[in-house]
Amino acid sequence: MPQLAIFASGTGSNAQTIINHFKGSKTVTVSLIVSNRADSGVLEIAEAEEIPYAIIDKDEFKDEEVMMALLEYHKVDMVVLAGFLWLIPSYLVAAYPNRIINIHPALLPAYGGKGMYGNKVHEAVKNAGDAESGITIHHVNENFDEGEIIFQARCTIAVTDTPDDIRKKVQALEQEHYPQVIANLLAKAK
Ligand code: GAR
């Protein structure tokens, strides 16, 4: 049975949706949550859902032996980034070819790259006066937000929408699509 690790730095709403989607599944388990922040909401989710979790610092993350031991111990087949803000080191990209995916809250290649996360993205979209935004789910390589695009979904932006309104529309798309895209990828990889 494929086992997922979810890497998250924030609230964890995507992590929660993914956990809910695969709860009781006979084909996929979430076997590990990894966070770089001890105060992130995703750790409360991990505790409530009784999923093992690890809090890592930057030195541990850069250390291939430490991270590979953690992922191998939890028999992780695929790494799902859900609001995880550190660049993925090249040893990890090499260890999980096409099996690390990320969700970005805009239509890449626009509004991607270092420092473009969360509300900063929605503020940039608003300042540009764009008529639409959306989500991008993509494979992860050594650069921020540059791996091959797997899936995009769009939403329209009204001129009266605030960055917070845009965030809500984008989050609705994330909730709707991320778990299913993961399920489809795992089914294809069989
Ligand atoms: C999500 O909107 C995700 O797309 C974004 O962070 C948020 C995390 O929310 N990711 C990025 O900006 C990556 N560059 P969550 O913690 O509630 O899932």
Tab-separated table of C-alpha atoms and ligand atoms in Angstrom:
chain	number	residue	atom	x	y	z
A	1	MET	CA	0.000	0.000	0.000
A	2	PRO	CA	1.499	3.403	-0.983
A	3	GLN	CA	2.389	5.574	1.998
A	4	LEU	CA	2.424	9.355	1.898
A	5	ALA	CA	4.433	11.865	3.877
A	6	ILE	CA	2.929	15.344	4.061
A	7	PHE	CA	5.398	18.210	4.554
A	8	ALA	CA	3.736	21.392	5.845
A	9	SER	CA	4.763	24.595	7.585
A	10	GLY	CA	1.415	26.274	8.260
A	11	THR	CA	-2.198	25.820	9.221
A	12	GLY	CA	-2.500	22.492	7.518
A	13	SER	CA	-5.872	22.829	5.797
A	14	ASN	CA	-4.543	20.959	2.765
A	15	ALA	CA	-3.010	18.303	4.998
A	16	GLN	CA	-6.363	17.848	6.740
A	17	THR	CA	-8.233	17.435	3.449
A	18	ILE	CA	-5.720	14.890	2.213
A	19	ILE	CA	-5.903	12.951	5.499
A	20	ASN	CA	-9.710	12.993	5.341
A	21	HIS	CA	-9.718	11.832	1.749
A	22	PHE	CA	-7.567	8.768	2.431
A	23	LYS	CA	-8.993	7.924	5.853
A	24	GLY	CA	-10.133	4.324	5.800
A	25	SER	CA	-8.616	3.832	2.343
A	26	LYS	CA	-7.381	0.344	1.635
A	27	THR	CA	-4.958	1.666	-0.959
A	28	VAL	CA	-3.239	4.782	0.450
A	29	THR	CA	-2.098	5.809	3.957
A	30	VAL	CA	-0.663	9.029	5.307
A	31	SER	CA	2.178	7.588	7.367
A	32	LEU	CA	4.104	10.725	8.365
A	33	ILE	CA	3.746	14.484	8.796
A	34	VAL	CA	6.894	16.605	8.657
A	35	SER	CA	7.008	20.239	9.724
A	36	ASN	CA	9.772	22.786	10.140
A	37	ARG	CA	7.740	24.740	12.699
A	38	ALA	CA	6.891	23.498	16.164
A	39	ASP	CA	3.941	25.936	16.302
A	40	SER	CA	2.313	24.958	13.018
A	41	GLY	CA	-1.327	23.925	13.029
A	42	VAL	CA	-0.514	20.829	11.048
A	43	LEU	CA	1.044	19.279	14.167
A	44	GLU	CA	-2.241	19.587	16.050
A	45	ILE	CA	-3.850	17.808	13.126
A	46	ALA	CA	-1.211	15.063	13.270
A	47	GLU	CA	-1.877	14.581	16.982
A	48	ALA	CA	-5.644	14.550	16.563
A	49	GLU	CA	-5.406	12.091	13.680
A	50	GLU	CA	-2.776	9.974	15.475
A	51	ILE	CA	-0.360	10.232	12.583
A	52	PRO	CA	3.370	10.133	13.438
A	53	TYR	CA	5.091	13.464	12.971
A	54	ALA	CA	8.556	14.960	12.996
A	55	ILE	CA	9.671	18.537	13.578
A	56	ILE	CA	12.880	19.230	11.720
A	57	ASP	CA	15.364	22.053	11.719
A	58	LYS	CA	17.350	23.196	8.699
A	59	ASP	CA	20.462	21.165	9.532
A	60	GLU	CA	18.411	17.995	9.825
A	61	PHE	CA	16.642	18.778	6.571
A	62	LYS	CA	19.927	19.201	4.727
A	63	ASP	CA	21.269	15.964	6.204
A	64	GLU	CA	20.557	13.143	3.780
A	65	GLU	CA	21.158	10.411	6.360
A	66	VAL	CA	18.779	11.914	8.909
A	67	MET	CA	15.966	12.548	6.435
A	68	MET	CA	16.278	9.314	4.486
A	69	ALA	CA	16.288	7.336	7.744
A	70	LEU	CA	13.077	9.117	8.776
A	71	LEU	CA	11.343	8.551	5.441
A	72	GLU	CA	12.499	4.950	5.159
A	73	TYR	CA	11.409	4.172	8.724
A	74	HIS	CA	7.900	5.340	7.816
A	75	LYS	CA	8.084	3.555	4.442
A	76	VAL	CA	7.277	6.723	2.531
A	77	ASP	CA	6.594	6.259	-1.200
A	78	MET	CA	5.516	9.784	-2.059
A	79	VAL	CA	6.127	13.208	-0.524
A	80	VAL	CA	3.293	15.702	-0.702
A	81	LEU	CA	4.116	19.345	0.008
A	82	ALA	CA	1.181	21.235	1.465
A	83	GLY	CA	2.313	24.752	2.302
A	84	PHE	CA	5.913	23.704	3.024
A	85	LEU	CA	8.227	26.657	2.642
A	86	TRP	CA	11.753	25.272	2.364
A	87	LEU	CA	13.462	24.373	-0.876
A	88	ILE	CA	13.686	20.595	-1.323
A	89	PRO	CA	17.350	19.458	-1.285
A	90	SER	CA	18.670	17.671	-4.348
A	91	TYR	CA	19.280	14.350	-2.521
A	92	LEU	CA	15.534	14.193	-1.805
A	93	VAL	CA	14.557	15.059	-5.381
A	94	ALA	CA	16.867	12.261	-6.547
A	95	ALA	CA	15.537	9.762	-3.996
A	96	TYR	CA	11.895	10.351	-5.026
A	97	PRO	CA	11.908	10.890	-8.796
A	98	ASN	CA	8.517	12.297	-9.840
A	99	ARG	CA	7.223	11.353	-6.400
A	100	ILE	CA	7.433	14.730	-4.693
A	101	ILE	CA	4.586	17.065	-5.519
A	102	ASN	CA	3.671	20.577	-4.483
A	103	ILE	CA	0.605	22.761	-4.593
A	104	HIS	CA	1.030	26.437	-5.401
A	105	PRO	CA	-1.790	28.980	-4.888
A	106	ALA	CA	-1.536	30.620	-8.331
A	107	LEU	CA	-1.281	29.742	-11.995
A	108	LEU	CA	2.417	28.955	-12.445
A	109	PRO	CA	4.720	29.993	-14.014
A	110	ALA	CA	3.196	33.306	-12.880
A	111	TYR	CA	3.646	34.307	-9.239
A	112	GLY	CA	6.103	31.552	-8.342
A	113	GLY	CA	9.626	31.463	-6.966
A	114	LYS	CA	11.354	32.132	-3.679
A	115	GLY	CA	9.304	34.196	-1.248
A	116	MET	CA	6.062	33.672	-3.172
A	117	TYR	CA	3.821	31.870	-0.755
A	118	GLY	CA	0.459	32.217	0.905
A	119	ASN	CA	-0.956	35.720	1.058
A	120	LYS	CA	2.033	37.259	-0.731
A	121	VAL	CA	0.878	35.447	-3.844
A	122	HIS	CA	-2.705	36.671	-3.549
A	123	GLU	CA	-1.543	40.242	-2.921
A	124	ALA	CA	0.626	40.132	-6.046
A	125	VAL	CA	-2.272	38.802	-8.115
A	126	LYS	CA	-4.536	41.554	-6.775
A	127	ASN	CA	-1.937	44.286	-7.428
A	128	ALA	CA	-1.535	43.077	-11.005
A	129	GLY	CA	-5.293	43.422	-11.543
A	130	ASP	CA	-5.621	39.899	-12.951
A	131	ALA	CA	-9.079	38.627	-13.843
A	132	GLU	CA	-8.293	35.067	-12.760
A	133	SER	CA	-6.115	33.012	-10.462
A	134	GLY	CA	-6.058	29.371	-9.486
A	135	ILE	CA	-3.929	26.489	-8.312
A	136	THR	CA	-1.008	24.594	-9.771
A	137	ILE	CA	-0.013	21.092	-8.705
A	138	HIS	CA	3.437	20.199	-9.984
A	139	HIS	CA	6.357	17.837	-9.644
A	140	VAL	CA	9.137	19.211	-7.466
A	141	ASN	CA	12.680	19.800	-8.652
A	142	GLU	CA	15.609	21.676	-7.101
A	143	ASN	CA	14.105	25.089	-7.879
A	144	PHE	CA	11.105	26.750	-6.258
A	145	ASP	CA	7.870	26.157	-8.219
A	146	GLU	CA	9.564	25.009	-11.431
A	147	GLY	CA	8.880	21.285	-11.790
A	148	GLU	CA	6.623	19.843	-14.468
A	149	ILE	CA	3.003	20.939	-14.116
A	150	ILE	CA	0.555	18.096	-13.422
A	151	PHE	CA	-2.709	19.968	-12.961
A	152	GLN	CA	-4.182	23.471	-12.887
A	153	ALA	CA	-7.628	24.792	-11.979
A	154	ARG	CA	-8.841	28.367	-12.341
A	155	CYS	CA	-11.148	30.806	-10.579
A	156	THR	CA	-12.322	34.234	-11.672
A	157	ILE	CA	-11.479	37.354	-9.710
A	158	ALA	CA	-13.995	40.174	-9.384
A	159	VAL	CA	-12.605	43.726	-9.356
A	160	THR	CA	-13.996	44.067	-5.837
A	161	ASP	CA	-12.212	40.947	-4.554
A	162	THR	CA	-9.602	41.562	-1.859
A	163	PRO	CA	-6.489	39.374	-1.541
A	164	ASP	CA	-8.381	37.553	1.207
A	165	ASP	CA	-11.310	36.878	-1.141
A	166	ILE	CA	-8.850	35.514	-3.705
A	167	ARG	CA	-7.298	33.297	-1.010
A	168	LYS	CA	-10.707	31.828	-0.178
A	169	LYS	CA	-11.454	31.029	-3.830
A	170	VAL	CA	-8.024	29.468	-4.295
A	171	GLN	CA	-8.345	27.447	-1.084
A	172	ALA	CA	-11.683	26.083	-2.274
A	173	LEU	CA	-9.926	24.818	-5.415
A	174	GLU	CA	-7.149	23.284	-3.295
A	175	GLN	CA	-9.665	21.400	-1.154
A	176	GLU	CA	-11.556	20.248	-4.216
A	177	HIS	CA	-8.633	18.957	-6.262
A	178	TYR	CA	-5.441	18.136	-4.346
A	179	PRO	CA	-6.462	14.750	-2.861
A	180	GLN	CA	-7.886	13.509	-6.158
A	181	VAL	CA	-4.795	14.527	-8.110
A	182	ILE	CA	-2.681	12.591	-5.590
A	183	ALA	CA	-4.963	9.554	-5.909
A	184	ASN	CA	-4.729	9.700	-9.709
A	185	LEU	CA	-0.941	9.915	-9.637
A	186	LEU	CA	-0.681	6.939	-7.302
A	187	ALA	CA	-3.062	4.928	-9.483
A	188	LYS	CA	-0.955	5.717	-12.572
A	189	ALA	CA	2.287	4.773	-10.786
A	190	LYS	CA	1.046	1.247	-10.001
B	1	GAR	C1	-1.766	26.855	0.567
B	1	GAR	O1	-2.582	27.842	-0.001
B	1	GAR	C2	-0.689	26.433	-0.411
B	1	GAR	O2	-1.101	26.476	-1.753
B	1	GAR	C3	0.363	27.472	-0.146
B	1	GAR	O3	0.362	27.645	1.247
B	1	GAR	C4	-0.963	27.428	1.734
B	1	GAR	C5	-0.896	26.479	2.919
B	1	GAR	O4	-2.136	26.415	3.553
B	1	GAR	N1	1.638	27.076	-0.651
B	1	GAR	C6	2.546	27.940	-1.111
B	1	GAR	O5	2.357	29.148	-1.109
B	1	GAR	C7	3.821	27.299	-1.634
B	1	GAR	N2	4.617	28.268	-2.340
B	1	GAR	P1	-2.470	25.228	4.549
B	1	GAR	O6	-1.355	25.179	5.590
B	1	GAR	O7	-3.750	25.661	5.194
B	1	GAR	O8	-2.598	23.956	3.767
